[in-house]
Amino acid sequence: MPTQYDVIIAGGGMVGSTLACLLGNVGLRVAVLEAHQPQAFSPSDPYDLRVSAISRASQRALVNAGAWVGVAARRATPYEAMFVWDATGDGEIRFDAADLGEPDLGHIVENRVIQLALLDAINAQANVDLYCPDKLATFSVNPDAIEVTLQSGTVLQAKLLVGADGAQSEVRQLAGIGLETNDYGQKGLVCVVQTEFPHQETAWQRFMPNGPLAFLPLGGGSCSIVWTLPADRADALVMLDEASFCRELAQALDYRLGEITAVGERAAFSLRGRHAEPYILERIALVGDAAHTIHPLAGQGVNLGIKDAVELAAQIHQAHGDIGSLRVLRAYERARRGDNVLTQKAMEGFRLLFGNTLTPWKILRNSGLNLVNRMGFLKYEMAKRAMGI
Ligand SMILES: Cc1cc2nc3c(=O)[nH]c(=O)nc-3n(C[C@H](O)[C@H](O)[C@H](O)COP(=O)(O)OP(=O)(O)OC[C@H]3O[C@@H](n4cnc5c(N)ncnc54)[C@H](O)[C@@H]3O)c2cc1C
């Protein structure tokens, strides 16, 4: 006899776990399937390679999920300003939290810290069960329920199965949902570095024709970097000896933070835009990277995923009747697709605009940056939109 739930969520990453907590808050019976147990956290651990710039809207969702307290107790670094400039001219723009009357623009947090805090919140809810390590093997859709078999052989039944299982989503593939992909031919090189000059609690981003380079501030004067490069160049930089890599990196940031004095492990991730069509089928919904991945240049990937989780939880909460029906799920897809498409296209537009070396484009983007920088109202409307306030 299968164990009964209202919702089964495949994937207990940042997005799936947020959704589980929000649904648990309103008394639904939820099962979360997570393939990997994240490594326990110790404050003496070096910073992880994978970090996210968490917007105010995502922070609010994590507060509601009961997880922000666990994030703050581990470690999170607020950033108070953001400085963006173009390597090919004098265009620059600066956002300050103080000008918005806010204490910060957001927080830089390790993905593992967010996931661990969410898993604590899940374990504190009697109506949410975590199956970990375990994963979805198969499912079958019946007229009034969906039956899910786990790799361990356990069988579960629910009204709705949510695919929150990341970019390679098995739920999406098993359901036969189509995917539009755009291979950028680029990789994101990530590592944690120490710099000669303090980062001033500022996120730094330099746009170069090859791709943007971001320095995100962490505690102890460290910065997490995301350097977008053509794939072969990124692979070569991962293999380069430390001293030469530090020289190349300092130069790429135009020595704004002086020399790079130490560098940790380096890794490069392929960058690919993806969009599922549709996000939903009868008794199935996709959220987060399972539904869409975008270029990391504005650090919005997980923030969009958390918005999906908040919206799907709200639609389920206010639904009358069957929460796995197309009527309820369509309202979720209608509410989220437009925002996700717009953000994905905007990131692709920025990438192409800043990657263009023709003089008219250089003039356009440099004068555009300077113009927006002087237009206080427009500039702060942009900042508020990115922060979700
Ligand atoms: C270089 C780089 C930098 C980035 N920087 C930022 C940033 O600054 N800010 C930002 O917002 N975003 C950033 N992103 C994007 C962000 O990392 C992703 O959008 C985010 O991790 C998506 O979260 P998710 O929970 O949807 O998926 P994932 O993080 O992929 O989680 C999926 C989970 O599902 C589990 N799983 C997979 N398959 C199964 C299965 N069959 N059964 C059970 N469990 C399963 C996995 O173990 C995993 O825990 C960046 C991405 C890259 C590549």
Short mmCIF file of C-alpha atoms and ligand atoms in Angstrom, two decimals:
data_model
loop_
_atom_site.label_atom_id
_atom_site.label_comp_id
_atom_site.label_asym_id
_atom_site.label_seq_id
_atom_site.Cartn_x
_atom_site.Cartn_y
_atom_site.Cartn_z
CA MET A 1 0.00 0.00 0.00
CA PRO A 2 1.68 3.29 -1.09
CA THR A 3 2.26 5.97 1.57
CA GLN A 4 -0.14 8.86 0.94
CA TYR A 5 0.87 12.52 0.54
CA ASP A 6 -0.64 15.66 -0.92
CA VAL A 7 2.56 16.60 -2.79
CA ILE A 8 5.76 14.70 -3.67
CA ILE A 9 8.76 16.90 -4.49
CA ALA A 10 11.64 15.30 -6.41
CA GLY A 11 14.78 17.29 -5.46
CA GLY A 12 15.56 18.77 -2.06
CA GLY A 13 17.87 21.51 -3.37
CA MET A 14 17.32 25.19 -2.58
CA VAL A 15 14.10 25.46 -4.62
CA GLY A 16 12.45 22.11 -3.81
CA SER A 17 13.15 22.46 -0.08
CA THR A 18 11.75 26.01 -0.01
CA LEU A 19 8.55 24.73 -1.62
CA ALA A 20 8.34 21.82 0.87
CA CYS A 21 8.58 24.16 3.87
CA LEU A 22 5.98 26.60 2.46
CA LEU A 23 3.53 23.74 1.79
CA GLY A 24 4.28 22.19 5.19
CA ASN A 25 3.44 25.54 6.83
CA VAL A 26 -0.16 25.27 5.60
CA GLY A 27 -0.57 21.71 6.88
CA LEU A 28 -0.13 19.71 3.66
CA ARG A 29 1.47 16.26 3.78
CA VAL A 30 4.67 16.51 1.72
CA ALA A 31 7.39 14.02 0.71
CA VAL A 32 10.79 15.36 -0.40
CA LEU A 33 13.12 13.02 -2.35
CA GLU A 34 16.76 14.06 -2.28
CA ALA A 35 19.48 12.03 -3.98
CA HIS A 36 22.45 13.40 -1.99
CA GLN A 37 22.92 14.15 1.71
CA PRO A 38 24.76 17.51 1.81
CA GLN A 39 27.99 17.59 3.80
CA ALA A 40 27.59 18.93 7.38
CA PHE A 41 28.71 22.53 7.91
CA SER A 42 31.42 23.76 10.27
CA PRO A 43 32.24 27.50 10.66
CA SER A 44 35.91 26.61 10.17
CA ASP A 45 35.19 25.15 6.69
CA PRO A 46 36.71 27.12 3.81
CA TYR A 47 34.04 28.83 1.68
CA ASP A 48 32.38 26.52 -0.89
CA LEU A 49 32.80 27.11 -4.61
CA ARG A 50 29.04 27.38 -5.20
CA VAL A 51 27.50 30.53 -3.74
CA SER A 52 24.39 32.56 -4.66
CA ALA A 53 23.53 36.24 -4.44
CA ILE A 54 20.25 36.01 -2.52
CA SER A 55 17.77 38.83 -3.22
CA ARG A 56 15.56 40.42 -0.56
CA ALA A 57 12.53 38.58 -2.03
CA SER A 58 14.34 35.22 -1.67
CA GLN A 59 15.42 36.14 1.86
CA ARG A 60 11.77 36.85 2.70
CA ALA A 61 10.76 33.44 1.29
CA LEU A 62 13.48 31.74 3.34
CA VAL A 63 12.22 33.56 6.47
CA ASN A 64 8.69 32.26 5.75
CA ALA A 65 10.12 28.80 5.14
CA GLY A 66 11.67 28.92 8.64
CA ALA A 67 15.18 28.62 7.19
CA TRP A 68 16.70 32.13 7.30
CA VAL A 69 17.54 31.72 10.99
CA GLY A 70 19.60 28.62 10.07
CA VAL A 71 21.30 30.50 7.22
CA ALA A 72 22.26 33.42 9.46
CA ALA A 73 23.46 31.07 12.22
CA ARG A 74 25.85 29.41 9.76
CA ARG A 75 27.15 32.22 7.53
CA ALA A 76 25.85 34.81 5.08
CA THR A 77 27.58 37.99 3.90
CA PRO A 78 25.48 41.10 3.28
CA TYR A 79 26.65 43.32 0.44
CA GLU A 80 25.98 47.04 0.61
CA ALA A 81 26.88 48.21 -2.88
CA MET A 82 27.31 46.99 -6.43
CA PHE A 83 29.73 48.49 -8.95
CA VAL A 84 29.51 47.55 -12.63
CA TRP A 85 31.76 48.87 -15.39
CA ASP A 86 32.64 48.27 -19.03
CA ALA A 87 36.21 47.25 -19.88
CA THR A 88 36.04 48.92 -23.31
CA GLY A 89 35.17 52.48 -22.21
CA ASP A 90 34.34 54.77 -19.32
CA GLY A 91 30.77 53.48 -18.70
CA GLU A 92 30.01 52.61 -15.08
CA ILE A 93 27.11 52.33 -12.68
CA ARG A 94 27.00 52.10 -8.89
CA PHE A 95 24.13 51.03 -6.64
CA ASP A 96 24.24 51.82 -2.90
CA ALA A 97 21.89 50.27 -0.34
CA ALA A 98 22.09 53.48 1.73
CA ASP A 99 20.54 55.50 -1.16
CA LEU A 100 17.56 53.12 -1.07
CA GLY A 101 17.27 53.40 2.72
CA GLU A 102 18.13 49.70 2.98
CA PRO A 103 20.81 48.04 5.15
CA ASP A 104 22.06 45.93 2.21
CA LEU A 105 21.31 44.95 -1.40
CA GLY A 106 21.23 41.22 -0.59
CA HIS A 107 23.42 38.44 0.81
CA ILE A 108 26.06 36.16 -0.64
CA VAL A 109 25.41 32.67 0.75
CA GLU A 110 26.88 29.26 0.01
CA ASN A 111 24.32 26.98 -1.71
CA ARG A 112 25.09 24.21 0.83
CA VAL A 113 24.31 26.58 3.74
CA ILE A 114 20.89 27.40 2.25
CA GLN A 115 20.13 23.74 1.59
CA LEU A 116 21.20 22.64 5.11
CA ALA A 117 19.09 25.38 6.75
CA LEU A 118 16.08 24.31 4.66
CA LEU A 119 16.59 20.62 5.50
CA ASP A 120 16.61 21.57 9.23
CA ALA A 121 13.31 23.40 8.68
CA ILE A 122 11.90 20.33 6.88
CA ASN A 123 12.97 18.05 9.73
CA ALA A 124 11.18 20.36 12.19
CA GLN A 125 7.83 19.86 10.37
CA ALA A 126 5.94 16.69 11.37
CA ASN A 127 3.91 16.69 8.12
CA VAL A 128 6.96 16.84 5.79
CA ASP A 129 9.00 13.64 5.27
CA LEU A 130 12.49 13.63 3.78
CA TYR A 131 13.61 10.55 1.81
CA CYS A 132 17.39 11.01 1.62
CA PRO A 133 19.48 9.59 0.11
CA ASP A 134 16.88 8.25 -2.29
CA LYS A 135 15.60 9.30 -5.67
CA LEU A 136 12.69 9.02 -8.01
CA ALA A 137 12.92 5.96 -10.29
CA THR A 138 9.56 5.94 -12.12
CA PHE A 139 6.03 7.33 -11.83
CA SER A 140 2.61 6.65 -13.30
CA VAL A 141 -0.25 9.11 -13.61
CA ASN A 142 -3.72 7.82 -12.64
CA PRO A 143 -7.03 9.72 -12.94
CA ASP A 144 -6.99 10.96 -9.31
CA ALA A 145 -3.37 10.53 -8.16
CA ILE A 146 0.25 10.06 -9.20
CA GLU A 147 2.19 7.03 -7.98
CA VAL A 148 5.96 7.40 -7.55
CA THR A 149 8.42 4.52 -7.09
CA LEU A 150 11.74 5.40 -5.47
CA GLN A 151 15.07 3.76 -6.23
CA SER A 152 14.85 2.05 -2.81
CA GLY A 153 11.60 0.38 -3.93
CA THR A 154 9.39 2.55 -1.64
CA VAL A 155 6.10 3.51 -3.31
CA LEU A 156 4.40 6.86 -2.61
CA GLN A 157 1.14 8.37 -3.87
CA ALA A 158 0.05 12.01 -4.06
CA LYS A 159 -2.17 14.47 -5.92
CA LEU A 160 0.86 16.27 -7.39
CA LEU A 161 4.50 15.49 -8.28
CA VAL A 162 6.83 18.52 -8.47
CA GLY A 163 10.10 18.28 -10.41
CA ALA A 164 12.63 20.40 -8.48
CA ASP A 165 15.45 18.11 -9.55
CA GLY A 166 17.67 20.63 -11.31
CA ALA A 167 18.80 21.27 -14.88
CA GLN A 168 18.95 17.56 -15.83
CA SER A 169 15.47 16.95 -14.33
CA GLU A 170 14.42 13.32 -14.54
CA VAL A 171 10.82 14.31 -13.87
CA ARG A 172 10.91 16.55 -16.95
CA GLN A 173 12.50 13.83 -19.08
CA LEU A 174 10.24 10.99 -17.87
CA ALA A 175 7.17 13.20 -18.44
CA GLY A 176 8.35 13.90 -22.00
CA ILE A 177 8.28 17.69 -21.48
CA GLY A 178 10.12 19.57 -24.24
CA LEU A 179 13.13 21.80 -23.63
CA GLU A 180 14.40 24.79 -25.60
CA THR A 181 18.19 25.06 -25.13
CA ASN A 182 20.76 27.70 -25.96
CA ASP A 183 24.39 26.65 -25.56
CA TYR A 184 26.34 29.86 -24.87
CA GLY A 185 29.66 28.12 -25.71
CA GLN A 186 30.89 29.62 -22.45
CA LYS A 187 31.85 28.35 -19.02
CA GLY A 188 31.58 30.00 -15.61
CA LEU A 189 34.91 29.67 -13.77
CA VAL A 190 34.35 29.81 -10.00
CA CYS A 191 36.77 30.00 -7.08
CA VAL A 192 37.33 31.81 -3.77
CA VAL A 193 40.17 34.34 -3.59
CA GLN A 194 41.83 36.81 -1.23
CA THR A 195 42.59 40.28 -2.55
CA GLU A 196 45.22 42.87 -1.67
CA PHE A 197 42.63 45.63 -1.00
CA PRO A 198 39.38 45.12 1.02
CA HIS A 199 36.23 44.40 -0.99
CA GLN A 200 34.29 47.15 0.89
CA GLU A 201 31.17 44.91 1.14
CA THR A 202 30.70 45.60 -2.57
CA ALA A 203 29.85 43.24 -5.45
CA TRP A 204 32.18 44.11 -8.35
CA GLN A 205 31.42 43.25 -11.95
CA ARG A 206 33.52 44.10 -15.01
CA PHE A 207 32.06 43.46 -18.45
CA MET A 208 34.63 42.35 -21.02
CA PRO A 209 34.02 41.35 -24.65
CA ASN A 210 34.69 37.68 -23.70
CA GLY A 211 32.16 37.79 -20.83
CA PRO A 212 31.65 39.34 -17.38
CA LEU A 213 33.84 38.84 -14.30
CA ALA A 214 32.13 39.15 -10.89
CA PHE A 215 33.74 39.40 -7.45
CA LEU A 216 31.18 38.71 -4.69
CA PRO A 217 32.17 39.68 -1.12
CA LEU A 218 32.49 37.02 1.59
CA GLY A 219 33.62 37.12 5.23
CA GLY A 220 37.29 37.37 6.25
CA GLY A 221 38.09 39.54 3.21
CA SER A 222 37.49 36.67 0.75
CA CYS A 223 35.62 37.03 -2.55
CA SER A 224 33.79 34.38 -4.57
CA ILE A 225 34.42 34.92 -8.26
CA VAL A 226 32.33 33.95 -11.29
CA TRP A 227 34.30 34.54 -14.49
CA THR A 228 32.43 33.89 -17.75
CA LEU A 229 34.76 32.86 -20.57
CA PRO A 230 34.83 30.92 -23.84
CA ALA A 231 34.84 27.24 -22.77
CA ASP A 232 38.42 26.46 -23.92
CA ARG A 233 39.84 29.57 -22.21
CA ALA A 234 38.04 28.70 -18.95
CA ASP A 235 39.45 25.14 -19.05
CA ALA A 236 42.96 26.51 -19.64
CA LEU A 237 42.64 28.94 -16.70
CA VAL A 238 41.48 26.12 -14.38
CA MET A 239 44.70 24.22 -15.23
CA LEU A 240 47.03 27.26 -14.99
CA ASP A 241 49.56 27.38 -12.10
CA GLU A 242 48.39 29.49 -9.14
CA ALA A 243 50.78 32.44 -9.54
CA SER A 244 49.94 32.90 -13.23
CA PHE A 245 46.20 32.52 -12.56
CA CYS A 246 46.33 35.21 -9.82
CA ARG A 247 48.11 37.57 -12.23
CA GLU A 248 45.56 36.98 -15.00
CA LEU A 249 42.64 37.46 -12.58
CA ALA A 250 43.97 40.70 -11.04
CA GLN A 251 44.51 42.08 -14.52
CA ALA A 252 41.03 41.01 -15.66
CA LEU A 253 39.52 43.00 -12.76
CA ASP A 254 41.72 45.94 -13.80
CA TYR A 255 43.46 45.81 -10.36
CA ARG A 256 40.38 47.37 -8.67
CA LEU A 257 41.10 45.18 -5.62
CA GLY A 258 44.86 45.12 -6.19
CA GLU A 259 46.70 41.82 -6.54
CA ILE A 260 45.11 38.42 -5.87
CA THR A 261 47.02 37.14 -2.83
CA ALA A 262 45.52 33.63 -2.52
CA VAL A 263 43.26 31.36 -4.55
CA GLY A 264 41.41 28.15 -3.60
CA GLU A 265 40.20 25.24 -5.72
CA ARG A 266 38.97 26.23 -9.20
CA ALA A 267 36.14 24.71 -11.29
CA ALA A 268 34.36 25.63 -14.53
CA PHE A 269 30.67 24.97 -15.27
CA SER A 270 29.18 24.90 -18.78
CA LEU A 271 26.63 27.68 -19.25
CA ARG A 272 23.45 26.85 -21.12
CA GLY A 273 20.09 28.59 -21.25
CA ARG A 274 17.15 26.18 -20.98
CA HIS A 275 13.39 26.63 -20.91
CA ALA A 276 10.82 23.85 -20.48
CA GLU A 277 7.64 23.96 -22.55
CA PRO A 278 5.26 23.53 -20.79
CA TYR A 279 6.07 23.76 -17.04
CA ILE A 280 3.04 21.63 -16.20
CA LEU A 281 1.08 18.54 -17.17
CA GLU A 282 -1.84 16.95 -15.34
CA ARG A 283 -0.42 16.11 -11.80
CA ILE A 284 3.09 17.34 -12.68
CA ALA A 285 4.78 20.76 -12.25
CA LEU A 286 8.38 21.89 -12.74
CA VAL A 287 10.11 24.57 -10.64
CA GLY A 288 13.59 26.14 -10.54
CA ASP A 289 16.37 24.84 -12.78
CA ALA A 290 14.15 21.90 -13.82
CA ALA A 291 11.98 24.49 -15.63
CA HIS A 292 14.61 27.08 -16.67
CA THR A 293 18.30 27.95 -16.43
CA ILE A 294 19.71 31.37 -17.28
CA HIS A 295 23.12 32.99 -17.72
CA PRO A 296 24.61 33.70 -14.26
CA LEU A 297 25.71 37.24 -15.16
CA ALA A 298 23.15 38.89 -12.86
CA GLY A 299 23.04 36.05 -10.29
CA GLN A 300 19.28 35.55 -10.68
CA GLY A 301 18.98 31.74 -11.23
CA VAL A 302 18.01 30.58 -7.77
CA ASN A 303 16.06 33.79 -7.11
CA LEU A 304 13.77 32.96 -10.04
CA GLY A 305 13.44 29.38 -8.77
CA ILE A 306 12.45 30.55 -5.30
CA LYS A 307 9.83 32.84 -6.89
CA ASP A 308 8.45 29.73 -8.67
CA ALA A 309 8.26 27.92 -5.31
CA VAL A 310 6.45 30.85 -3.64
CA GLU A 311 3.94 31.12 -6.50
CA LEU A 312 3.23 27.38 -6.71
CA ALA A 313 2.76 27.22 -2.92
CA ALA A 314 0.34 30.18 -3.09
CA GLN A 315 -1.70 28.61 -5.94
CA ILE A 316 -1.92 25.27 -4.10
CA HIS A 317 -2.87 26.99 -0.85
CA GLN A 318 -5.73 28.94 -2.41
CA ALA A 319 -6.95 26.10 -4.68
CA HIS A 320 -10.45 24.75 -4.28
CA GLY A 321 -10.50 21.07 -5.15
CA ASP A 322 -7.83 18.96 -6.82
CA ILE A 323 -4.34 20.54 -6.42
CA GLY A 324 -2.93 18.36 -9.21
CA SER A 325 -5.49 19.52 -11.79
CA LEU A 326 -4.50 21.52 -14.86
CA ARG A 327 -6.82 24.33 -13.69
CA VAL A 328 -4.68 24.95 -10.58
CA LEU A 329 -1.33 24.29 -12.27
CA ARG A 330 -2.08 26.56 -15.24
CA ALA A 331 -2.47 29.50 -12.88
CA TYR A 332 1.06 28.79 -11.58
CA GLU A 333 2.54 28.59 -15.09
CA ARG A 334 0.72 31.77 -16.21
CA ALA A 335 2.07 33.66 -13.20
CA ARG A 336 5.69 32.58 -13.63
CA ARG A 337 6.51 32.00 -17.30
CA GLY A 338 6.47 35.69 -18.30
CA ASP A 339 8.90 36.77 -15.56
CA ASN A 340 11.25 33.84 -16.26
CA VAL A 341 11.26 34.45 -20.04
CA LEU A 342 11.77 38.20 -19.58
CA THR A 343 14.72 37.70 -17.21
CA GLN A 344 16.27 35.04 -19.47
CA LYS A 345 15.97 37.30 -22.55
CA ALA A 346 17.29 40.33 -20.64
CA MET A 347 20.39 38.37 -19.56
CA GLU A 348 20.95 37.20 -23.15
CA GLY A 349 20.52 40.80 -24.36
CA PHE A 350 23.13 42.06 -21.86
CA ARG A 351 25.50 39.26 -22.84
CA LEU A 352 25.26 40.14 -26.53
CA LEU A 353 25.38 43.92 -25.94
CA PHE A 354 28.51 43.73 -23.77
CA GLY A 355 30.15 41.09 -25.99
CA ASN A 356 29.96 43.29 -29.10
CA THR A 357 33.26 44.97 -30.03
CA LEU A 358 31.90 47.22 -32.81
CA THR A 359 32.40 50.93 -32.01
CA PRO A 360 28.71 52.03 -32.20
CA TRP A 361 27.80 49.34 -29.64
CA LYS A 362 30.70 50.35 -27.37
CA ILE A 363 29.52 53.97 -27.45
CA LEU A 364 25.90 52.94 -26.89
CA ARG A 365 26.57 50.78 -23.82
CA ASN A 366 29.10 53.13 -22.20
CA SER A 367 26.91 56.20 -22.60
CA GLY A 368 23.89 54.10 -21.56
CA LEU A 369 25.57 52.98 -18.32
CA ASN A 370 26.63 56.55 -17.48
CA LEU A 371 23.18 57.90 -18.32
CA VAL A 372 21.37 55.37 -16.10
CA ASN A 373 23.94 56.03 -13.35
CA ARG A 374 22.94 59.70 -13.35
CA MET A 375 19.18 58.97 -13.52
CA GLY A 376 18.54 58.29 -9.85
CA PHE A 377 14.88 57.28 -10.23
CA LEU A 378 15.39 54.77 -13.08
CA LYS A 379 18.53 53.39 -11.46
CA TYR A 380 16.81 52.71 -8.15
CA GLU A 381 13.70 51.29 -9.79
CA MET A 382 16.06 48.78 -11.48
CA ALA A 383 17.74 48.00 -8.15
CA LYS A 384 14.40 47.56 -6.37
CA ARG A 385 13.19 45.19 -9.08
CA ALA A 386 16.37 43.05 -8.80
CA MET A 387 16.04 43.00 -5.00
CA GLY A 388 12.34 42.17 -5.08
CA ILE A 389 11.25 45.09 -2.84
C1 LIG B 1 28.59 29.35 -12.20
C2 LIG B 1 27.21 29.60 -11.66
C3 LIG B 1 26.98 30.65 -10.78
C4 LIG B 1 25.68 30.91 -10.29
N1 LIG B 1 25.48 31.98 -9.45
C5 LIG B 1 24.22 32.28 -9.03
C6 LIG B 1 23.95 33.42 -8.18
O1 LIG B 1 24.84 34.17 -7.78
N2 LIG B 1 22.66 33.65 -7.81
C7 LIG B 1 21.64 32.85 -8.24
O2 LIG B 1 20.46 33.14 -7.92
N3 LIG B 1 21.85 31.76 -9.01
C8 LIG B 1 23.11 31.45 -9.41
N4 LIG B 1 23.33 30.35 -10.20
C9 LIG B 1 22.19 29.46 -10.51
C10 LIG B 1 21.81 28.58 -9.32
O3 LIG B 1 22.95 27.86 -8.84
C11 LIG B 1 20.70 27.60 -9.71
O4 LIG B 1 19.66 28.34 -10.32
C12 LIG B 1 20.15 26.86 -8.48
O5 LIG B 1 21.12 26.01 -7.93
C13 LIG B 1 18.90 26.04 -8.86
O6 LIG B 1 18.37 25.43 -7.70
P1 LIG B 1 17.40 24.16 -7.85
O7 LIG B 1 17.04 23.78 -6.45
O8 LIG B 1 16.34 24.44 -8.84
O9 LIG B 1 18.31 23.03 -8.51
P2 LIG B 1 19.62 22.31 -7.95
O10 LIG B 1 20.44 23.25 -7.14
O11 LIG B 1 20.26 21.66 -9.12
O12 LIG B 1 19.02 21.19 -6.97
C14 LIG B 1 18.41 20.00 -7.46
C15 LIG B 1 18.45 18.95 -6.35
O13 LIG B 1 17.76 17.79 -6.79
C16 LIG B 1 18.50 16.63 -6.47
N5 LIG B 1 18.11 15.61 -7.47
C17 LIG B 1 18.43 15.57 -8.78
N6 LIG B 1 17.80 14.56 -9.39
C18 LIG B 1 17.05 13.93 -8.44
C19 LIG B 1 16.15 12.82 -8.45
N7 LIG B 1 15.87 12.13 -9.59
N8 LIG B 1 15.55 12.45 -7.29
C20 LIG B 1 15.81 13.12 -6.14
N9 LIG B 1 16.66 14.19 -6.08
C21 LIG B 1 17.25 14.59 -7.22
C22 LIG B 1 19.95 17.06 -6.51
O14 LIG B 1 20.77 16.25 -5.67
C23 LIG B 1 19.85 18.51 -5.98
O15 LIG B 1 20.00 18.58 -4.58
C24 LIG B 1 24.60 30.08 -10.70
C25 LIG B 1 24.83 29.00 -11.57
C26 LIG B 1 26.13 28.76 -12.06
C27 LIG B 1 26.36 27.61 -13.02
#
